Amino acid sequence: MRAVINNPLYRSLKTLAERKEAFYKYIADKKARQRRELMAQIEARRESFFEVLRSLPITEYTRYNKVAKLTADNPINQAVPDLRERLDFFGEYIGRLRKDLE
């Protein structure tokens, strides 16, 4: 507090309520920005995983174990290192395949 109180920017907001409001707005904006960045990263990983799946000879009845064997040497396993996330993406892809066939 001693270092901040002498800063002229500290006095730009007159009341403590204004300072608190500005701080909480900053925190909310930062969380929203981080969330958008995380969602963009997940979407990029999903699209790259789907591209690899499109290049494989799979059907709507293919199991993940077969895909894991086919992509063992593929760098997609490093791009999506979390197994749970790969399983989720695979389930989503198979669901889309099944929906397209209906």
JSON list of C-alpha atoms in Angstrom, two decimals:
[
{"chain": "A", "resi": 1, "resn": "MET", "atom": "CA", "xyz": [0.00, 0.00, 0.00]},
{"chain": "A", "resi": 2, "resn": "ARG", "atom": "CA", "xyz": [2.87, 2.40, 0.76]},
{"chain": "A", "resi": 3, "resn": "ALA", "atom": "CA", "xyz": [4.28, 2.02, -2.73]},
{"chain": "A", "resi": 4, "resn": "VAL", "atom": "CA", "xyz": [0.90, 2.48, -4.40]},
{"chain": "A", "resi": 5, "resn": "ILE", "atom": "CA", "xyz": [-0.43, 5.41, -2.39]},
{"chain": "A", "resi": 6, "resn": "ASN", "atom": "CA", "xyz": [2.31, 7.75, -3.66]},
{"chain": "A", "resi": 7, "resn": "ASN", "atom": "CA", "xyz": [1.59, 6.89, -7.29]},
{"chain": "A", "resi": 8, "resn": "PRO", "atom": "CA", "xyz": [-0.41, 9.67, -9.02]},
{"chain": "A", "resi": 9, "resn": "LEU", "atom": "CA", "xyz": [-2.60, 7.09, -10.76]},
{"chain": "A", "resi": 10, "resn": "TYR", "atom": "CA", "xyz": [-3.88, 5.97, -7.37]},
{"chain": "A", "resi": 11, "resn": "ARG", "atom": "CA", "xyz": [-5.59, 9.34, -6.96]},
{"chain": "A", "resi": 12, "resn": "SER", "atom": "CA", "xyz": [-7.21, 9.27, -10.42]},
{"chain": "A", "resi": 13, "resn": "LEU", "atom": "CA", "xyz": [-10.21, 7.48, -8.91]},
{"chain": "A", "resi": 14, "resn": "LYS", "atom": "CA", "xyz": [-11.54, 9.58, -6.05]},
{"chain": "A", "resi": 15, "resn": "THR", "atom": "CA", "xyz": [-13.38, 7.14, -3.81]},
{"chain": "A", "resi": 16, "resn": "LEU", "atom": "CA", "xyz": [-12.61, 3.71, -2.50]},
{"chain": "A", "resi": 17, "resn": "ALA", "atom": "CA", "xyz": [-15.82, 2.43, -4.11]},
{"chain": "A", "resi": 18, "resn": "GLU", "atom": "CA", "xyz": [-14.61, 3.60, -7.55]},
{"chain": "A", "resi": 19, "resn": "ARG", "atom": "CA", "xyz": [-11.25, 1.92, -6.99]},
{"chain": "A", "resi": 20, "resn": "LYS", "atom": "CA", "xyz": [-12.91, -1.34, -5.97]},
{"chain": "A", "resi": 21, "resn": "GLU", "atom": "CA", "xyz": [-15.26, -1.19, -8.94]},
{"chain": "A", "resi": 22, "resn": "ALA", "atom": "CA", "xyz": [-12.35, -0.62, -11.33]},
{"chain": "A", "resi": 23, "resn": "PHE", "atom": "CA", "xyz": [-10.41, -3.49, -9.78]},
{"chain": "A", "resi": 24, "resn": "TYR", "atom": "CA", "xyz": [-13.32, -5.94, -10.00]},
{"chain": "A", "resi": 25, "resn": "LYS", "atom": "CA", "xyz": [-14.02, -4.86, -13.58]},
{"chain": "A", "resi": 26, "resn": "TYR", "atom": "CA", "xyz": [-10.36, -5.51, -14.42]},
{"chain": "A", "resi": 27, "resn": "ILE", "atom": "CA", "xyz": [-10.53, -8.97, -12.82]},
{"chain": "A", "resi": 28, "resn": "ALA", "atom": "CA", "xyz": [-13.75, -9.83, -14.69]},
{"chain": "A", "resi": 29, "resn": "ASP", "atom": "CA", "xyz": [-12.29, -8.66, -18.01]},
{"chain": "A", "resi": 30, "resn": "LYS", "atom": "CA", "xyz": [-9.12, -10.65, -17.43]},
{"chain": "A", "resi": 31, "resn": "LYS", "atom": "CA", "xyz": [-11.08, -13.83, -16.62]},
{"chain": "A", "resi": 32, "resn": "ALA", "atom": "CA", "xyz": [-13.26, -13.37, -19.71]},
{"chain": "A", "resi": 33, "resn": "ARG", "atom": "CA", "xyz": [-10.19, -12.87, -21.91]},
{"chain": "A", "resi": 34, "resn": "GLN", "atom": "CA", "xyz": [-8.52, -15.99, -20.48]},
{"chain": "A", "resi": 35, "resn": "ARG", "atom": "CA", "xyz": [-11.70, -17.98, -21.04]},
{"chain": "A", "resi": 36, "resn": "ARG", "atom": "CA", "xyz": [-11.92, -16.84, -24.68]},
{"chain": "A", "resi": 37, "resn": "GLU", "atom": "CA", "xyz": [-8.27, -17.78, -25.23]},
{"chain": "A", "resi": 38, "resn": "LEU", "atom": "CA", "xyz": [-8.81, -21.21, -23.69]},
{"chain": "A", "resi": 39, "resn": "MET", "atom": "CA", "xyz": [-11.90, -21.83, -25.82]},
{"chain": "A", "resi": 40, "resn": "ALA", "atom": "CA", "xyz": [-9.98, -20.80, -28.96]},
{"chain": "A", "resi": 41, "resn": "GLN", "atom": "CA", "xyz": [-7.19, -23.25, -28.09]},
{"chain": "A", "resi": 42, "resn": "ILE", "atom": "CA", "xyz": [-9.67, -26.07, -27.52]},
{"chain": "A", "resi": 43, "resn": "GLU", "atom": "CA", "xyz": [-11.41, -25.31, -30.81]},
{"chain": "A", "resi": 44, "resn": "ALA", "atom": "CA", "xyz": [-8.08, -25.34, -32.67]},
{"chain": "A", "resi": 45, "resn": "ARG", "atom": "CA", "xyz": [-7.16, -28.72, -31.13]},
{"chain": "A", "resi": 46, "resn": "ARG", "atom": "CA", "xyz": [-10.62, -30.08, -32.00]},
{"chain": "A", "resi": 47, "resn": "GLU", "atom": "CA", "xyz": [-10.32, -29.04, -35.64]},
{"chain": "A", "resi": 48, "resn": "SER", "atom": "CA", "xyz": [-6.82, -30.49, -36.00]},
{"chain": "A", "resi": 49, "resn": "PHE", "atom": "CA", "xyz": [-8.01, -33.76, -34.41]},
{"chain": "A", "resi": 50, "resn": "PHE", "atom": "CA", "xyz": [-10.99, -33.87, -36.77]},
{"chain": "A", "resi": 51, "resn": "GLU", "atom": "CA", "xyz": [-8.70, -33.35, -39.77]},
{"chain": "A", "resi": 52, "resn": "VAL", "atom": "CA", "xyz": [-6.66, -36.38, -38.74]},
{"chain": "A", "resi": 53, "resn": "LEU", "atom": "CA", "xyz": [-9.82, -38.44, -38.26]},
{"chain": "A", "resi": 54, "resn": "ARG", "atom": "CA", "xyz": [-11.11, -37.44, -41.69]},
{"chain": "A", "resi": 55, "resn": "SER", "atom": "CA", "xyz": [-7.91, -38.79, -43.25]},
{"chain": "A", "resi": 56, "resn": "LEU", "atom": "CA", "xyz": [-8.36, -42.22, -41.59]},
{"chain": "A", "resi": 57, "resn": "PRO", "atom": "CA", "xyz": [-10.47, -45.08, -42.94]},
{"chain": "A", "resi": 58, "resn": "ILE", "atom": "CA", "xyz": [-13.03, -45.11, -40.15]},
{"chain": "A", "resi": 59, "resn": "THR", "atom": "CA", "xyz": [-16.79, -45.54, -40.02]},
{"chain": "A", "resi": 60, "resn": "GLU", "atom": "CA", "xyz": [-19.44, -44.68, -37.48]},
{"chain": "A", "resi": 61, "resn": "TYR", "atom": "CA", "xyz": [-18.84, -48.07, -35.82]},
{"chain": "A", "resi": 62, "resn": "THR", "atom": "CA", "xyz": [-15.09, -47.62, -35.31]},
{"chain": "A", "resi": 63, "resn": "ARG", "atom": "CA", "xyz": [-13.85, -47.78, -31.73]},
{"chain": "A", "resi": 64, "resn": "TYR", "atom": "CA", "xyz": [-11.27, -45.47, -30.22]},
{"chain": "A", "resi": 65, "resn": "ASN", "atom": "CA", "xyz": [-8.77, -48.33, -29.72]},
{"chain": "A", "resi": 66, "resn": "LYS", "atom": "CA", "xyz": [-8.49, -48.77, -33.49]},
{"chain": "A", "resi": 67, "resn": "VAL", "atom": "CA", "xyz": [-8.01, -45.03, -33.97]},
{"chain": "A", "resi": 68, "resn": "ALA", "atom": "CA", "xyz": [-5.35, -45.01, -31.24]},
{"chain": "A", "resi": 69, "resn": "LYS", "atom": "CA", "xyz": [-3.44, -47.73, -33.10]},
{"chain": "A", "resi": 70, "resn": "LEU", "atom": "CA", "xyz": [-3.76, -45.86, -36.40]},
{"chain": "A", "resi": 71, "resn": "THR", "atom": "CA", "xyz": [-2.56, -42.58, -34.89]},
{"chain": "A", "resi": 72, "resn": "ALA", "atom": "CA", "xyz": [0.18, -43.99, -32.66]},
{"chain": "A", "resi": 73, "resn": "ASP", "atom": "CA", "xyz": [2.94, -42.26, -34.67]},
{"chain": "A", "resi": 74, "resn": "ASN", "atom": "CA", "xyz": [0.87, -39.20, -35.52]},
{"chain": "A", "resi": 75, "resn": "PRO", "atom": "CA", "xyz": [1.83, -35.88, -33.89]},
{"chain": "A", "resi": 76, "resn": "ILE", "atom": "CA", "xyz": [-1.84, -35.30, -33.05]},
{"chain": "A", "resi": 77, "resn": "ASN", "atom": "CA", "xyz": [-1.21, -37.23, -29.82]},
{"chain": "A", "resi": 78, "resn": "GLN", "atom": "CA", "xyz": [1.21, -34.49, -28.78]},
{"chain": "A", "resi": 79, "resn": "ALA", "atom": "CA", "xyz": [-1.15, -31.75, -29.98]},
{"chain": "A", "resi": 80, "resn": "VAL", "atom": "CA", "xyz": [-3.96, -33.18, -27.82]},
{"chain": "A", "resi": 81, "resn": "PRO", "atom": "CA", "xyz": [-2.01, -34.77, -24.94]},
{"chain": "A", "resi": 82, "resn": "ASP", "atom": "CA", "xyz": [-5.00, -35.35, -22.64]},
{"chain": "A", "resi": 83, "resn": "LEU", "atom": "CA", "xyz": [-6.60, -38.75, -23.26]},
{"chain": "A", "resi": 84, "resn": "ARG", "atom": "CA", "xyz": [-9.97, -37.60, -21.90]},
{"chain": "A", "resi": 85, "resn": "GLU", "atom": "CA", "xyz": [-10.01, -34.72, -24.37]},
{"chain": "A", "resi": 86, "resn": "ARG", "atom": "CA", "xyz": [-9.13, -37.04, -27.28]},
{"chain": "A", "resi": 87, "resn": "LEU", "atom": "CA", "xyz": [-11.93, -39.40, -26.24]},
{"chain": "A", "resi": 88, "resn": "ASP", "atom": "CA", "xyz": [-14.38, -36.49, -26.08]},
{"chain": "A", "resi": 89, "resn": "PHE", "atom": "CA", "xyz": [-13.33, -35.26, -29.52]},
{"chain": "A", "resi": 90, "resn": "PHE", "atom": "CA", "xyz": [-13.57, -38.79, -30.92]},
{"chain": "A", "resi": 91, "resn": "GLY", "atom": "CA", "xyz": [-17.06, -39.25, -29.47]},
{"chain": "A", "resi": 92, "resn": "GLU", "atom": "CA", "xyz": [-18.12, -35.94, -30.96]},
{"chain": "A", "resi": 93, "resn": "TYR", "atom": "CA", "xyz": [-16.72, -36.90, -34.37]},
{"chain": "A", "resi": 94, "resn": "ILE", "atom": "CA", "xyz": [-18.44, -40.31, -34.36]},
{"chain": "A", "resi": 95, "resn": "GLY", "atom": "CA", "xyz": [-21.68, -38.64, -33.26]},
{"chain": "A", "resi": 96, "resn": "ARG", "atom": "CA", "xyz": [-21.45, -36.31, -36.24]},
{"chain": "A", "resi": 97, "resn": "LEU", "atom": "CA", "xyz": [-20.82, -39.26, -38.56]},
{"chain": "A", "resi": 98, "resn": "ARG", "atom": "CA", "xyz": [-23.89, -41.06, -37.24]},
{"chain": "A", "resi": 99, "resn": "LYS", "atom": "CA", "xyz": [-25.99, -37.92, -37.54]},
{"chain": "A", "resi": 100, "resn": "ASP", "atom": "CA", "xyz": [-24.90, -37.41, -41.16]},
{"chain": "A", "resi": 101, "resn": "LEU", "atom": "CA", "xyz": [-25.98, -40.95, -42.06]},
{"chain": "A", "resi": 102, "resn": "GLU", "atom": "CA", "xyz": [-29.50, -40.46, -40.75]}
]
